[in-house]
C-alpha cells in the first residue's frame, strides 16, 4: 500500500469542528472521510474548467444548426410580469 502524506490543521474553532462533525454524520460518514471529500472537491475546483465546459456546450448547441432564444431576455420578461 502506498503511504500518503498527512495534513495537520491547527486552531480549528470548536464551532467549525462541531459543524463539520454534524455535516459528516448527516451524510453517514466519519469526520475524516468528510474532510477528505471536502479537500478533494476544493482541489478539483477550477473556474477555467467551468468556462471550458460552457464553451463546449455552446459549440455543441451551435453545431445542431438550431436557433436558441436568449435566456437573458426571457428572464427580463419574466421579472417584468
Short mmCIF file of C-alpha atoms in Angstrom, two decimals:
data_model
loop_
_atom_site.label_atom_id
_atom_site.label_comp_id
_atom_site.label_asym_id
_atom_site.label_seq_id
_atom_site.Cartn_x
_atom_site.Cartn_y
_atom_site.Cartn_z
CA UNK A 1 0.00 0.00 0.00
CA UNK A 2 1.25 3.46 -0.93
CA UNK A 3 1.87 5.72 2.07
CA UNK A 4 0.14 9.07 1.66
CA UNK A 5 1.22 12.25 3.45
CA UNK A 6 -0.76 13.58 6.40
CA UNK A 7 -2.06 17.12 6.78
CA UNK A 8 -2.44 18.82 10.14
CA UNK A 9 -4.74 21.80 10.57
CA UNK A 10 -4.29 23.69 13.82
CA UNK A 11 -6.53 26.11 15.68
CA UNK A 12 -9.89 24.97 14.30
CA UNK A 13 -12.64 26.53 16.39
CA UNK A 14 -14.99 24.30 18.35
CA UNK A 15 -17.90 25.67 16.34
CA UNK A 16 -16.31 24.80 12.99
CA UNK A 17 -15.35 21.34 14.21
CA UNK A 18 -18.87 20.73 15.51
CA UNK A 19 -20.34 21.83 12.17
CA UNK A 20 -18.01 19.54 10.25
CA UNK A 21 -18.88 16.62 12.51
CA UNK A 22 -22.60 17.29 12.00
CA UNK A 23 -22.12 17.50 8.26
CA UNK A 24 -20.26 14.18 8.25
CA UNK A 25 -22.87 12.49 10.44
CA UNK A 26 -25.70 13.75 8.22
CA UNK A 27 -24.03 12.03 5.28
CA UNK A 28 -23.26 8.88 7.26
CA UNK A 29 -19.52 9.46 7.05
CA UNK A 30 -16.71 9.73 9.53
CA UNK A 31 -15.18 13.14 10.06
CA UNK A 32 -12.01 12.00 8.30
CA UNK A 33 -13.89 10.80 5.22
CA UNK A 34 -15.90 14.03 5.11
CA UNK A 35 -12.72 16.12 5.34
CA UNK A 36 -11.17 14.06 2.53
CA UNK A 37 -14.23 14.76 0.35
CA UNK A 38 -14.16 18.47 1.13
CA UNK A 39 -10.45 18.73 0.28
CA UNK A 40 -10.80 16.68 -2.92
CA UNK A 41 -13.68 18.86 -4.10
CA UNK A 42 -11.83 22.07 -3.25
CA UNK A 43 -8.67 20.91 -5.01
CA UNK A 44 -10.65 19.91 -8.09
CA UNK A 45 -12.46 23.22 -8.45
CA UNK A 46 -11.21 25.38 -11.25
CA UNK A 47 -13.07 28.32 -12.77
CA UNK A 48 -11.44 27.66 -16.13
CA UNK A 49 -12.99 24.18 -16.17
CA UNK A 50 -16.43 25.79 -15.91
CA UNK A 51 -15.66 28.24 -18.71
CA UNK A 52 -14.39 25.41 -20.90
CA UNK A 53 -17.49 23.36 -20.18
CA UNK A 54 -19.78 26.27 -21.08
CA UNK A 55 -17.82 26.86 -24.30
CA UNK A 56 -18.09 23.18 -25.24
CA UNK A 57 -21.85 23.16 -24.61
CA UNK A 58 -22.29 26.31 -26.69
CA UNK A 59 -20.33 24.75 -29.57
CA UNK A 60 -22.46 21.59 -29.45
CA UNK A 61 -25.68 23.61 -29.49
CA UNK A 62 -24.49 25.76 -32.39
CA UNK A 63 -23.44 22.64 -34.31
CA UNK A 64 -27.08 21.50 -34.29
CA UNK A 65 -27.91 24.44 -36.53
CA UNK A 66 -30.91 25.47 -34.46
CA UNK A 67 -31.72 28.93 -33.19
CA UNK A 68 -31.97 29.32 -29.43
CA UNK A 69 -33.59 32.22 -27.60
CA UNK A 70 -31.54 34.46 -25.35
CA UNK A 71 -32.28 33.40 -21.78
CA UNK A 72 -31.40 36.88 -20.51
CA UNK A 73 -34.31 38.33 -22.45
CA UNK A 74 -36.64 35.61 -21.18
CA UNK A 75 -35.62 36.28 -17.59
CA UNK A 76 -36.16 40.04 -18.03
CA UNK A 77 -39.61 39.44 -19.49
CA UNK A 78 -40.48 37.15 -16.60
CA UNK A 79 -39.30 39.66 -14.00
CA UNK A 80 -41.29 42.45 -15.60
CA UNK A 81 -44.53 40.43 -15.30
#
